[in-house]
PDB file of N, CA and C in Angstrom:
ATOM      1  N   UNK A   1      -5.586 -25.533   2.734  1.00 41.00           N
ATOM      2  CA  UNK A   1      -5.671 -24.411   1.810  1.00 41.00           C
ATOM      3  C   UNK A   1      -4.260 -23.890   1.538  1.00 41.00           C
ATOM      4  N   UNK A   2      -4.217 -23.699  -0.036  1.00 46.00           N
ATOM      5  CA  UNK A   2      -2.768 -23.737  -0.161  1.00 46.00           C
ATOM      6  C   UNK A   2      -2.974 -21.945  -0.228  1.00 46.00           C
ATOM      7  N   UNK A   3      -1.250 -21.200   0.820  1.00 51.00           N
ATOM      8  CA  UNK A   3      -1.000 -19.924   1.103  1.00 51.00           C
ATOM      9  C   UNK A   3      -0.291 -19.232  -0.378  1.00 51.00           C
ATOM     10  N   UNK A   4      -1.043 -18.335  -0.687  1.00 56.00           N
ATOM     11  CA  UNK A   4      -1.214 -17.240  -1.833  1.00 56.00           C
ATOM     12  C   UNK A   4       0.207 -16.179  -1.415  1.00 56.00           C
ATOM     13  N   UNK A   5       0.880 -16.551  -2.605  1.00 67.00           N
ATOM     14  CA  UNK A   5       2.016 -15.033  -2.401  1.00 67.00           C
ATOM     15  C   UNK A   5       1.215 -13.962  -2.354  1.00 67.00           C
ATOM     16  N   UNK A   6       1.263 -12.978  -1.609  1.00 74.00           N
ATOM     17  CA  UNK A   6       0.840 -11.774  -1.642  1.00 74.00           C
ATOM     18  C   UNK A   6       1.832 -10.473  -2.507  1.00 74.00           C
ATOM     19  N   UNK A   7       1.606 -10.376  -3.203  1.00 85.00           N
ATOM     20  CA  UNK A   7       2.604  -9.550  -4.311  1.00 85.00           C
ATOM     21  C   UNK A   7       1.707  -8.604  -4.822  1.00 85.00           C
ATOM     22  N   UNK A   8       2.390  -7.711  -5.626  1.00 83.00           N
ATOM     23  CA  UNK A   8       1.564  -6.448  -6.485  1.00 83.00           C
ATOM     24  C   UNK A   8       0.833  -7.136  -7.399  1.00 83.00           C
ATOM     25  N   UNK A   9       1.816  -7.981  -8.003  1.00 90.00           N
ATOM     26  CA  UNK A   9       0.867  -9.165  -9.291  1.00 90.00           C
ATOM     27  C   UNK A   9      -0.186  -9.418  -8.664  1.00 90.00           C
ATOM     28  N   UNK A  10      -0.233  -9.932  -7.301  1.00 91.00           N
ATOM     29  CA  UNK A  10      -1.393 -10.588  -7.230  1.00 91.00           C
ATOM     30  C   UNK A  10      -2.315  -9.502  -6.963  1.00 91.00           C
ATOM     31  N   UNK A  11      -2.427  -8.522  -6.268  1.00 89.00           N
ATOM     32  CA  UNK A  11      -3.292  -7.969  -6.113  1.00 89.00           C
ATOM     33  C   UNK A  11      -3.701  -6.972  -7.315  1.00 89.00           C
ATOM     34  N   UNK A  12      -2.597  -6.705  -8.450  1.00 92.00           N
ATOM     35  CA  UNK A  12      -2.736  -6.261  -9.912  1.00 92.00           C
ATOM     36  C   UNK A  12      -4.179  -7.315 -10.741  1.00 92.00           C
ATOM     37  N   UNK A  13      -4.135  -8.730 -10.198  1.00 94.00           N
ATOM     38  CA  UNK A  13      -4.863  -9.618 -10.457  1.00 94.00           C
ATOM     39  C   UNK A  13      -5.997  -9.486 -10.011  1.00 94.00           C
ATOM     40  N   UNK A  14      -6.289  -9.223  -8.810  1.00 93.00           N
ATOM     41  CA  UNK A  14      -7.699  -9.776  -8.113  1.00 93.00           C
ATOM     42  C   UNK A  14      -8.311  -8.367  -8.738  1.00 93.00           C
ATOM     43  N   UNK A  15      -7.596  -6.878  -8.553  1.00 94.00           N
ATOM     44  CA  UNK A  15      -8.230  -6.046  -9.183  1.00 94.00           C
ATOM     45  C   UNK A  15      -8.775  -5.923 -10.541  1.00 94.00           C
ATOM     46  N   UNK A  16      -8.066  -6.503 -11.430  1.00 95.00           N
ATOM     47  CA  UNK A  16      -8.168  -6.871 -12.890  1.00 95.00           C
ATOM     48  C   UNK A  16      -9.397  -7.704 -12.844  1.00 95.00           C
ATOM     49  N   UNK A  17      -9.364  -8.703 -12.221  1.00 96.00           N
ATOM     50  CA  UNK A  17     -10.486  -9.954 -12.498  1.00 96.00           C
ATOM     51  C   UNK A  17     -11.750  -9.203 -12.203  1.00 96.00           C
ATOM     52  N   UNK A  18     -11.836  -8.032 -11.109  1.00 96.00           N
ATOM     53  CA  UNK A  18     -13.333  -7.819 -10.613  1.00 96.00           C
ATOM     54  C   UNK A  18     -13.533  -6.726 -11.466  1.00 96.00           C
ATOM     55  N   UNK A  19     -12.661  -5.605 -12.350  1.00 96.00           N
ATOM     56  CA  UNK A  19     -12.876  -5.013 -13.092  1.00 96.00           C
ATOM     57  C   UNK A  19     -13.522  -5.297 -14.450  1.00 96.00           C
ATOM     58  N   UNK A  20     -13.141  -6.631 -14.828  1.00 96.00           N
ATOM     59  CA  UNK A  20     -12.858  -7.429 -15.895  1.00 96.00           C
ATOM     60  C   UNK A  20     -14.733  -8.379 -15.914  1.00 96.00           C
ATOM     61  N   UNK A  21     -15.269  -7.902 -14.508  1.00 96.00           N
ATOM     62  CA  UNK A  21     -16.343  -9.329 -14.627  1.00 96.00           C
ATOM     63  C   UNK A  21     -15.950 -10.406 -13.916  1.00 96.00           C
ATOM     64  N   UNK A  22     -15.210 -11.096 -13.847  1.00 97.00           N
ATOM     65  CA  UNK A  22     -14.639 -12.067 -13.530  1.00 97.00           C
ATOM     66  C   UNK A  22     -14.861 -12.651 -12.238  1.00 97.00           C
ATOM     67  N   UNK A  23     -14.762 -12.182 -11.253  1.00 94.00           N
ATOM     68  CA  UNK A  23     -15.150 -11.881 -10.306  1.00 94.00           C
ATOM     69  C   UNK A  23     -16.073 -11.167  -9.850  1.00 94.00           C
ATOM     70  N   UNK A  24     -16.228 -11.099  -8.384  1.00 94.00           N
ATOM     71  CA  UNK A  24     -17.700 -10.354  -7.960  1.00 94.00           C
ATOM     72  C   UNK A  24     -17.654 -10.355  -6.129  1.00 94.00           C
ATOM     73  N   UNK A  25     -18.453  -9.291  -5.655  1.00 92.00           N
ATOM     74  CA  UNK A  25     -18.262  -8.929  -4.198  1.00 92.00           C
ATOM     75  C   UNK A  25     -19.572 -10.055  -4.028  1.00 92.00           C
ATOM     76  N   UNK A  26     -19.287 -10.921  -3.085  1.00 93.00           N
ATOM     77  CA  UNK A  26     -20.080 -12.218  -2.705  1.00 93.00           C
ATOM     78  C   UNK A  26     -20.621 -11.671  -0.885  1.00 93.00           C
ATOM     79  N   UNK A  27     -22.093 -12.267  -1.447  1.00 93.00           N
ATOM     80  CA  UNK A  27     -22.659 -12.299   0.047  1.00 93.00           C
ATOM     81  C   UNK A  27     -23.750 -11.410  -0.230  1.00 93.00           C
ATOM     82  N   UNK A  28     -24.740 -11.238   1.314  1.00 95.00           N
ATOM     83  CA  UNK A  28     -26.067 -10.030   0.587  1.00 95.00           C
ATOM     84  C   UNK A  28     -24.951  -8.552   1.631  1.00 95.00           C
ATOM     85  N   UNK A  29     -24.992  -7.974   1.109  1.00 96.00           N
ATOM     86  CA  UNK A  29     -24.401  -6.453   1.940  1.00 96.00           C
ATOM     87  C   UNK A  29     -25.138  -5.469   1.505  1.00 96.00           C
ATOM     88  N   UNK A  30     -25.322  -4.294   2.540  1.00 96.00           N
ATOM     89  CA  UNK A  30     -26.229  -3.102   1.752  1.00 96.00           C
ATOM     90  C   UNK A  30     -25.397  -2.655   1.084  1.00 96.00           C
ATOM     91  N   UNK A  31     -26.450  -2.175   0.121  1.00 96.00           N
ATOM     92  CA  UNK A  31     -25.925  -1.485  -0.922  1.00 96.00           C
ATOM     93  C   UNK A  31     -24.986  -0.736  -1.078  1.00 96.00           C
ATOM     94  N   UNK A  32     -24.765   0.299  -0.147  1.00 95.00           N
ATOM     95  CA  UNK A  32     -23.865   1.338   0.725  1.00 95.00           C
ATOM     96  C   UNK A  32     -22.811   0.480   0.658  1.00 95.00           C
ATOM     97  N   UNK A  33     -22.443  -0.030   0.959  1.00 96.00           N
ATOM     98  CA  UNK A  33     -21.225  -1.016   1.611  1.00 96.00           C
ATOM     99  C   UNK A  33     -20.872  -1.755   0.046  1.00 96.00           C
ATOM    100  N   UNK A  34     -21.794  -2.127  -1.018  1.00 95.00           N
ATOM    101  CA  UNK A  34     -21.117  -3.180  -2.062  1.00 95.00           C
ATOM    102  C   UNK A  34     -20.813  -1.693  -3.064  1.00 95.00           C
ATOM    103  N   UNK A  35     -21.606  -0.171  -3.010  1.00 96.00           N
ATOM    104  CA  UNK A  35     -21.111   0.838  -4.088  1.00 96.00           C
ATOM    105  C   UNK A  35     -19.817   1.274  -3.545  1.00 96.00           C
ATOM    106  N   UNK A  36     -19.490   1.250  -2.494  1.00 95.00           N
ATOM    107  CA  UNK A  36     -18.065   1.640  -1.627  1.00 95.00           C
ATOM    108  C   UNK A  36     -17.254   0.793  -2.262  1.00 95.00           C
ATOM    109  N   UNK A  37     -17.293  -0.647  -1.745  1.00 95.00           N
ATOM    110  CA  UNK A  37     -16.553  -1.420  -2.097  1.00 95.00           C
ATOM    111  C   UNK A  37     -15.609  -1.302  -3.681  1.00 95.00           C
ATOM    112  N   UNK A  38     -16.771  -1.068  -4.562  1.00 96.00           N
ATOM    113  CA  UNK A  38     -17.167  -1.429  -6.363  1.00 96.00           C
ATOM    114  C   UNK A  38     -16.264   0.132  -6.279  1.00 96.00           C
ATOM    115  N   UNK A  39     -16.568   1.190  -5.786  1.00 96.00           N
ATOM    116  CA  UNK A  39     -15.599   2.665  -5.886  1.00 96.00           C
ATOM    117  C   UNK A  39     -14.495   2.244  -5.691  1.00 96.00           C
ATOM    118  N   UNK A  40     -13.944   1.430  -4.350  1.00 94.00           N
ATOM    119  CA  UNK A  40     -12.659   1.150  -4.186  1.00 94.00           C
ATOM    120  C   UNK A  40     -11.692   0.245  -4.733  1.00 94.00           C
ATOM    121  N   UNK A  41     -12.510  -0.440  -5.503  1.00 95.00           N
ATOM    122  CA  UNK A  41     -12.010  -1.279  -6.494  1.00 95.00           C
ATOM    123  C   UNK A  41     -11.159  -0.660  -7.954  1.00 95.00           C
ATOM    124  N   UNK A  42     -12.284   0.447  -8.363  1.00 95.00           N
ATOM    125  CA  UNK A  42     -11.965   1.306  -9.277  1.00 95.00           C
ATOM    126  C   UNK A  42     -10.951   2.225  -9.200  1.00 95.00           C
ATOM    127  N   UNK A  43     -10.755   2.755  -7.799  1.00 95.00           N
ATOM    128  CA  UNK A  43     -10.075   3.584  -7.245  1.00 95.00           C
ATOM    129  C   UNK A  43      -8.522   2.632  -7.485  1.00 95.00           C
ATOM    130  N   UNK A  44      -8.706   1.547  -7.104  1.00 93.00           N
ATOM    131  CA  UNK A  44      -7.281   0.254  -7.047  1.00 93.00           C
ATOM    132  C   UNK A  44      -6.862   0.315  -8.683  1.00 93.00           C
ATOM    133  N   UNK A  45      -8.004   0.174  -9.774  1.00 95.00           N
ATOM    134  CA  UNK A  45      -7.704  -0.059 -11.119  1.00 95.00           C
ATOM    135  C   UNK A  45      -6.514   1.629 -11.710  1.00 95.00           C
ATOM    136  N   UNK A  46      -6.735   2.559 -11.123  1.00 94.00           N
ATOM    137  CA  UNK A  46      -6.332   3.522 -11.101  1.00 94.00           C
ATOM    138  C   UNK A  46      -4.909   3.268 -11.180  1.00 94.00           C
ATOM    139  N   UNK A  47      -4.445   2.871  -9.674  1.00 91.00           N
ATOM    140  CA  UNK A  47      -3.317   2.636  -9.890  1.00 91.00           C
ATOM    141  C   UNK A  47      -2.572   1.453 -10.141  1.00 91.00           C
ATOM    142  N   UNK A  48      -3.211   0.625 -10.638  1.00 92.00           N
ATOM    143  CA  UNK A  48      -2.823  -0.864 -11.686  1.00 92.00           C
ATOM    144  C   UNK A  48      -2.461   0.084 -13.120  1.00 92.00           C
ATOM    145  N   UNK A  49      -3.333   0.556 -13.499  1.00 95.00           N
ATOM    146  CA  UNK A  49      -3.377   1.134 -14.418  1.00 95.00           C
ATOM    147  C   UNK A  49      -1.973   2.809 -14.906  1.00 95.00           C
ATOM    148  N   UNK A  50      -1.962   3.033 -13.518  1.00 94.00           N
ATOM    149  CA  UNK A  50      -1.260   4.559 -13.697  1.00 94.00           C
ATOM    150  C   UNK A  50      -0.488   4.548 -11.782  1.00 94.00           C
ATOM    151  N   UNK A  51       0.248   3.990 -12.261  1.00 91.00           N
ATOM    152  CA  UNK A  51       1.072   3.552 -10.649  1.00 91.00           C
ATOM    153  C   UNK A  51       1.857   4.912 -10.249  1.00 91.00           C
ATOM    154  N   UNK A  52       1.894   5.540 -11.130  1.00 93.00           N
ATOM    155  CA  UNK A  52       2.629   7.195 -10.578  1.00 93.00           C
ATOM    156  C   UNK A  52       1.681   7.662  -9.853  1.00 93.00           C
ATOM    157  N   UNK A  53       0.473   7.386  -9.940  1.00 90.00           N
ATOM    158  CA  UNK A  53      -0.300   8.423  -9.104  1.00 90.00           C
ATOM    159  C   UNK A  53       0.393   7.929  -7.291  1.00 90.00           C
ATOM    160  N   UNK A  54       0.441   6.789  -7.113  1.00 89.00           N
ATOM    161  CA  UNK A  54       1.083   6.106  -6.122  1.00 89.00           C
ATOM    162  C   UNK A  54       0.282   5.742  -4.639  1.00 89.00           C
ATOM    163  N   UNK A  55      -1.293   6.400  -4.768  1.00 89.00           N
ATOM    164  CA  UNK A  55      -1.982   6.093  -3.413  1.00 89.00           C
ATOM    165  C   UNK A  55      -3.327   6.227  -4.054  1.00 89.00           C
ATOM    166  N   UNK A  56      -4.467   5.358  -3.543  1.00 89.00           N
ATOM    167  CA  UNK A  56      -5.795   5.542  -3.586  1.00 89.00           C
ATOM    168  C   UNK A  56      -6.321   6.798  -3.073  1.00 89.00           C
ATOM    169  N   UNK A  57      -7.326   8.203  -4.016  1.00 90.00           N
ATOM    170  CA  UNK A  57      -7.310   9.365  -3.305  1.00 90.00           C
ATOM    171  C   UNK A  57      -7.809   9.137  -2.370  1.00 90.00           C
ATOM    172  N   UNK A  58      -7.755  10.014  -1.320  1.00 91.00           N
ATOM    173  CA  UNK A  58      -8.177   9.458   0.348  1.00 91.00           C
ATOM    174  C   UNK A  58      -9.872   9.226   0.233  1.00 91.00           C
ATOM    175  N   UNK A  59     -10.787  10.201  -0.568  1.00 94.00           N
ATOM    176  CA  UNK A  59     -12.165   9.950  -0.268  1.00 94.00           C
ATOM    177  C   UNK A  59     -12.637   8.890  -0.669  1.00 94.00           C
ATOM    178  N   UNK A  60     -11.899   7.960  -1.989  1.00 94.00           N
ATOM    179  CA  UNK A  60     -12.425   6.516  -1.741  1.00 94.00           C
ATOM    180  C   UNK A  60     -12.522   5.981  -0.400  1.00 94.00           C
ATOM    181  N   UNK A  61     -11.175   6.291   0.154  1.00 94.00           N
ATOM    182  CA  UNK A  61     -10.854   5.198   1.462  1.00 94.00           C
ATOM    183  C   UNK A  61     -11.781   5.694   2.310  1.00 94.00           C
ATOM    184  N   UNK A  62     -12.262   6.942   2.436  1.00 95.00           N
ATOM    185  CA  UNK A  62     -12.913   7.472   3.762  1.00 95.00           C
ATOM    186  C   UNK A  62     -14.533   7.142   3.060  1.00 95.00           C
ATOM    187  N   UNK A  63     -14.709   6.673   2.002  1.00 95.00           N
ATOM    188  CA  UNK A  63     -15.869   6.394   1.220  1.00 95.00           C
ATOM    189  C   UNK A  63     -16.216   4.994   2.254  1.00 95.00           C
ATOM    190  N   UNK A  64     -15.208   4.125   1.732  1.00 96.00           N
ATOM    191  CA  UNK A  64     -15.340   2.994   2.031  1.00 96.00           C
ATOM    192  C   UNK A  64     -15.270   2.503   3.930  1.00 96.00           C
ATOM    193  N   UNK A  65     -15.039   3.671   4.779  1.00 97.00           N
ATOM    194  CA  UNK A  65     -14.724   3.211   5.554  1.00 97.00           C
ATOM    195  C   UNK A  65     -16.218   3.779   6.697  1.00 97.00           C
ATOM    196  N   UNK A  66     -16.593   4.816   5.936  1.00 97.00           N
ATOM    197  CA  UNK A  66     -17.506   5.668   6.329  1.00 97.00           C
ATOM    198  C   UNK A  66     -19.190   4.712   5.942  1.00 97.00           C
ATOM    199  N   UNK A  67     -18.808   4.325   4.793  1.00 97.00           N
ATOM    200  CA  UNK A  67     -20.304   2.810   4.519  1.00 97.00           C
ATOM    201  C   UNK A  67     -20.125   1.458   5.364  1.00 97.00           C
ATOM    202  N   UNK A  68     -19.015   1.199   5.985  1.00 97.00           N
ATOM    203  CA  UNK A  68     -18.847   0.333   6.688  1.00 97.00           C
ATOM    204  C   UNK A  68     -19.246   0.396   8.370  1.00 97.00           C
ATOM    205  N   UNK A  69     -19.098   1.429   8.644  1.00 97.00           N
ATOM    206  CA  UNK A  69     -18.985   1.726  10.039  1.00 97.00           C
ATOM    207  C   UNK A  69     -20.284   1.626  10.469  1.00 97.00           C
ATOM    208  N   UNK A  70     -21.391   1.783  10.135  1.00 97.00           N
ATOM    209  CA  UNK A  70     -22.687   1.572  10.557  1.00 97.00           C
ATOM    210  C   UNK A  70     -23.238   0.222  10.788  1.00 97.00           C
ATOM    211  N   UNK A  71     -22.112  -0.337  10.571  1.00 97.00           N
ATOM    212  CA  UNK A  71     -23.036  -2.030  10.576  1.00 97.00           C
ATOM    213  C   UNK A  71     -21.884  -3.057  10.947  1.00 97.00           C
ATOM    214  N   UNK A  72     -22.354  -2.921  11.975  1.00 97.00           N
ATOM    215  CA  UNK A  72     -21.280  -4.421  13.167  1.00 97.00           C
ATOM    216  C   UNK A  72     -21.084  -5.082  12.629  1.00 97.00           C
ATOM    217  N   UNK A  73     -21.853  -6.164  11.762  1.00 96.00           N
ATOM    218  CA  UNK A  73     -20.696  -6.839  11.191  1.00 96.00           C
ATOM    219  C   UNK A  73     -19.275  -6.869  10.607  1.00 96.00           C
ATOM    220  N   UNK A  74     -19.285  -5.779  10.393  1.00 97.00           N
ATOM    221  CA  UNK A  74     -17.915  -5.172   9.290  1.00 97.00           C
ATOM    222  C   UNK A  74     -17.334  -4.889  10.547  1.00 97.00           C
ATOM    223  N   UNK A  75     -17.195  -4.643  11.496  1.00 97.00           N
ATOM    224  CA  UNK A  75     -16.570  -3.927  12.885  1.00 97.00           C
ATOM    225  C   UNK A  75     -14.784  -4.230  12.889  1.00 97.00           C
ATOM    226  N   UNK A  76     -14.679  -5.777  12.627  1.00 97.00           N
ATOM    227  CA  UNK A  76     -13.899  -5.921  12.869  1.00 97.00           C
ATOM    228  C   UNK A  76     -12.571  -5.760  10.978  1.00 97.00           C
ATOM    229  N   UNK A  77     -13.559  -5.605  10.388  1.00 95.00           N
ATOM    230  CA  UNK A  77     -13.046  -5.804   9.133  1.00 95.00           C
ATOM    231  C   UNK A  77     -12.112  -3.573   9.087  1.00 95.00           C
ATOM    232  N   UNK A  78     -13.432  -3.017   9.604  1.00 96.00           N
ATOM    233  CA  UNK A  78     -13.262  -1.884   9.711  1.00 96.00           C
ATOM    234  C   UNK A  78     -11.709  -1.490  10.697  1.00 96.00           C
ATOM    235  N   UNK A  79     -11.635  -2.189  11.742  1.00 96.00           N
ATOM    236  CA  UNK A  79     -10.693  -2.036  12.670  1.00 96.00           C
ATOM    237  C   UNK A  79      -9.382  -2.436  11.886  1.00 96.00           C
ATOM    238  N   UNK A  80      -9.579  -3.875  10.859  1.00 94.00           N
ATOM    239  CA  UNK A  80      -8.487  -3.890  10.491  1.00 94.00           C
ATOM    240  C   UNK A  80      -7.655  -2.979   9.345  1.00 94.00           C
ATOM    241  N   UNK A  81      -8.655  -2.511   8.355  1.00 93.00           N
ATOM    242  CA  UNK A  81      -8.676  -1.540   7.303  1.00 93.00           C
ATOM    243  C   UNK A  81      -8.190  -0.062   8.268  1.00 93.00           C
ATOM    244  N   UNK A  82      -8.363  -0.005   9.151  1.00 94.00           N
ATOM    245  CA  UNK A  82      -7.457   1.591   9.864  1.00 94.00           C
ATOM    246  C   UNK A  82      -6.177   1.214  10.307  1.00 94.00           C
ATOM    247  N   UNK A  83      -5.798   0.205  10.625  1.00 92.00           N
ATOM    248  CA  UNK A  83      -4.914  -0.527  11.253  1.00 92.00           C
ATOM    249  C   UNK A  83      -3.973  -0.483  10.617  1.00 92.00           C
ATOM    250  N   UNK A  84      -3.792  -0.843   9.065  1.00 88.00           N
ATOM    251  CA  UNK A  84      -2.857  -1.086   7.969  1.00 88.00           C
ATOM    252  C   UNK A  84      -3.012   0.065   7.369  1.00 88.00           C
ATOM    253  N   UNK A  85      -3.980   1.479   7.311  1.00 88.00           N
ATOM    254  CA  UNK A  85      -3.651   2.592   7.021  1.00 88.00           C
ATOM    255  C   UNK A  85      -2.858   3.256   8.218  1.00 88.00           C
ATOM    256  N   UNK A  86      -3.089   3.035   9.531  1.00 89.00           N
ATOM    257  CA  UNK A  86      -1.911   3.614  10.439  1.00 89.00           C
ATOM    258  C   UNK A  86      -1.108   3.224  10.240  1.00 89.00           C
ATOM    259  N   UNK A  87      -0.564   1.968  10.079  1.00 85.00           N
ATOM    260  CA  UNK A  87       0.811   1.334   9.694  1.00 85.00           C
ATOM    261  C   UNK A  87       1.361   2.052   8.507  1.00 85.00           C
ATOM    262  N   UNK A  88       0.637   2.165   7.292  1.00 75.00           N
ATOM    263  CA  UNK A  88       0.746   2.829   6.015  1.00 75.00           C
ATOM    264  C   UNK A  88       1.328   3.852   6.255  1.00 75.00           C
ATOM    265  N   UNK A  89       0.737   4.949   7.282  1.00 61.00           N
ATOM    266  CA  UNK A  89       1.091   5.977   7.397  1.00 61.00           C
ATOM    267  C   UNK A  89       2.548   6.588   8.219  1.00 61.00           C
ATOM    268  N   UNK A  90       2.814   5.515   9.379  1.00 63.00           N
ATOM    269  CA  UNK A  90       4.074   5.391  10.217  1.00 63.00           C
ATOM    270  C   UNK A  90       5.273   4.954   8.978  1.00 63.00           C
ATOM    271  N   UNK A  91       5.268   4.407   8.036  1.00 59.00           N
ATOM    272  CA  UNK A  91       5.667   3.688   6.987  1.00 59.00           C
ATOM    273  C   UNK A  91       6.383   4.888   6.250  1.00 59.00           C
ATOM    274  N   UNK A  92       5.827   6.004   6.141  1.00 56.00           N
ATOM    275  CA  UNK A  92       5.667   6.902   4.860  1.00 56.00           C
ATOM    276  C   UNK A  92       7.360   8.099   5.322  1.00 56.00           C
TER     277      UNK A  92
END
């Protein structure tokens, strides 16, 4: 599997494509967890769209992190999503 630059483009991209149709959140997930997701996506188009604002407002993130937490599977996905907002935040 060939390794993907990780850049603003690209992630300007993946947001574009799922805004666009193009894409799509794959797999069965509750509902809770794919309207979070589909918010945080929108929340991303925001600042593709209007990059001064400069951060996703926090209640997406606590949207998305708060539909996740109920269901182990995501456990570890959840651990990593706080992980790179603590980092985010030591960063700032």
């Amino acid at each position: 599997m060939e390794d993907k630059k990780i850049t603003k483009e690209y992630y300007d991209k993946l947001i574009n494509d799922y805004i666009d149709g193009k894409t799509s959140i794959k797999g069965d997930h509750p509902e809770e967890v794919k309207t979070a997701i589909d918010s945080f996506f929108h929340a991303g188009k925001m600042l593709v769209d209007h990059p001064e604002v400069g951060v996703i407002p926090p209640e997406y993130v606590e949207k998305l992190l708060a539909s996740l937490a109920p269901y182990p599977q995501y456990h570890e996905l959840l651990i990593d999503l706080i992980h790179i907002l603590q980092t985010g935040e030591e960063n700032r």
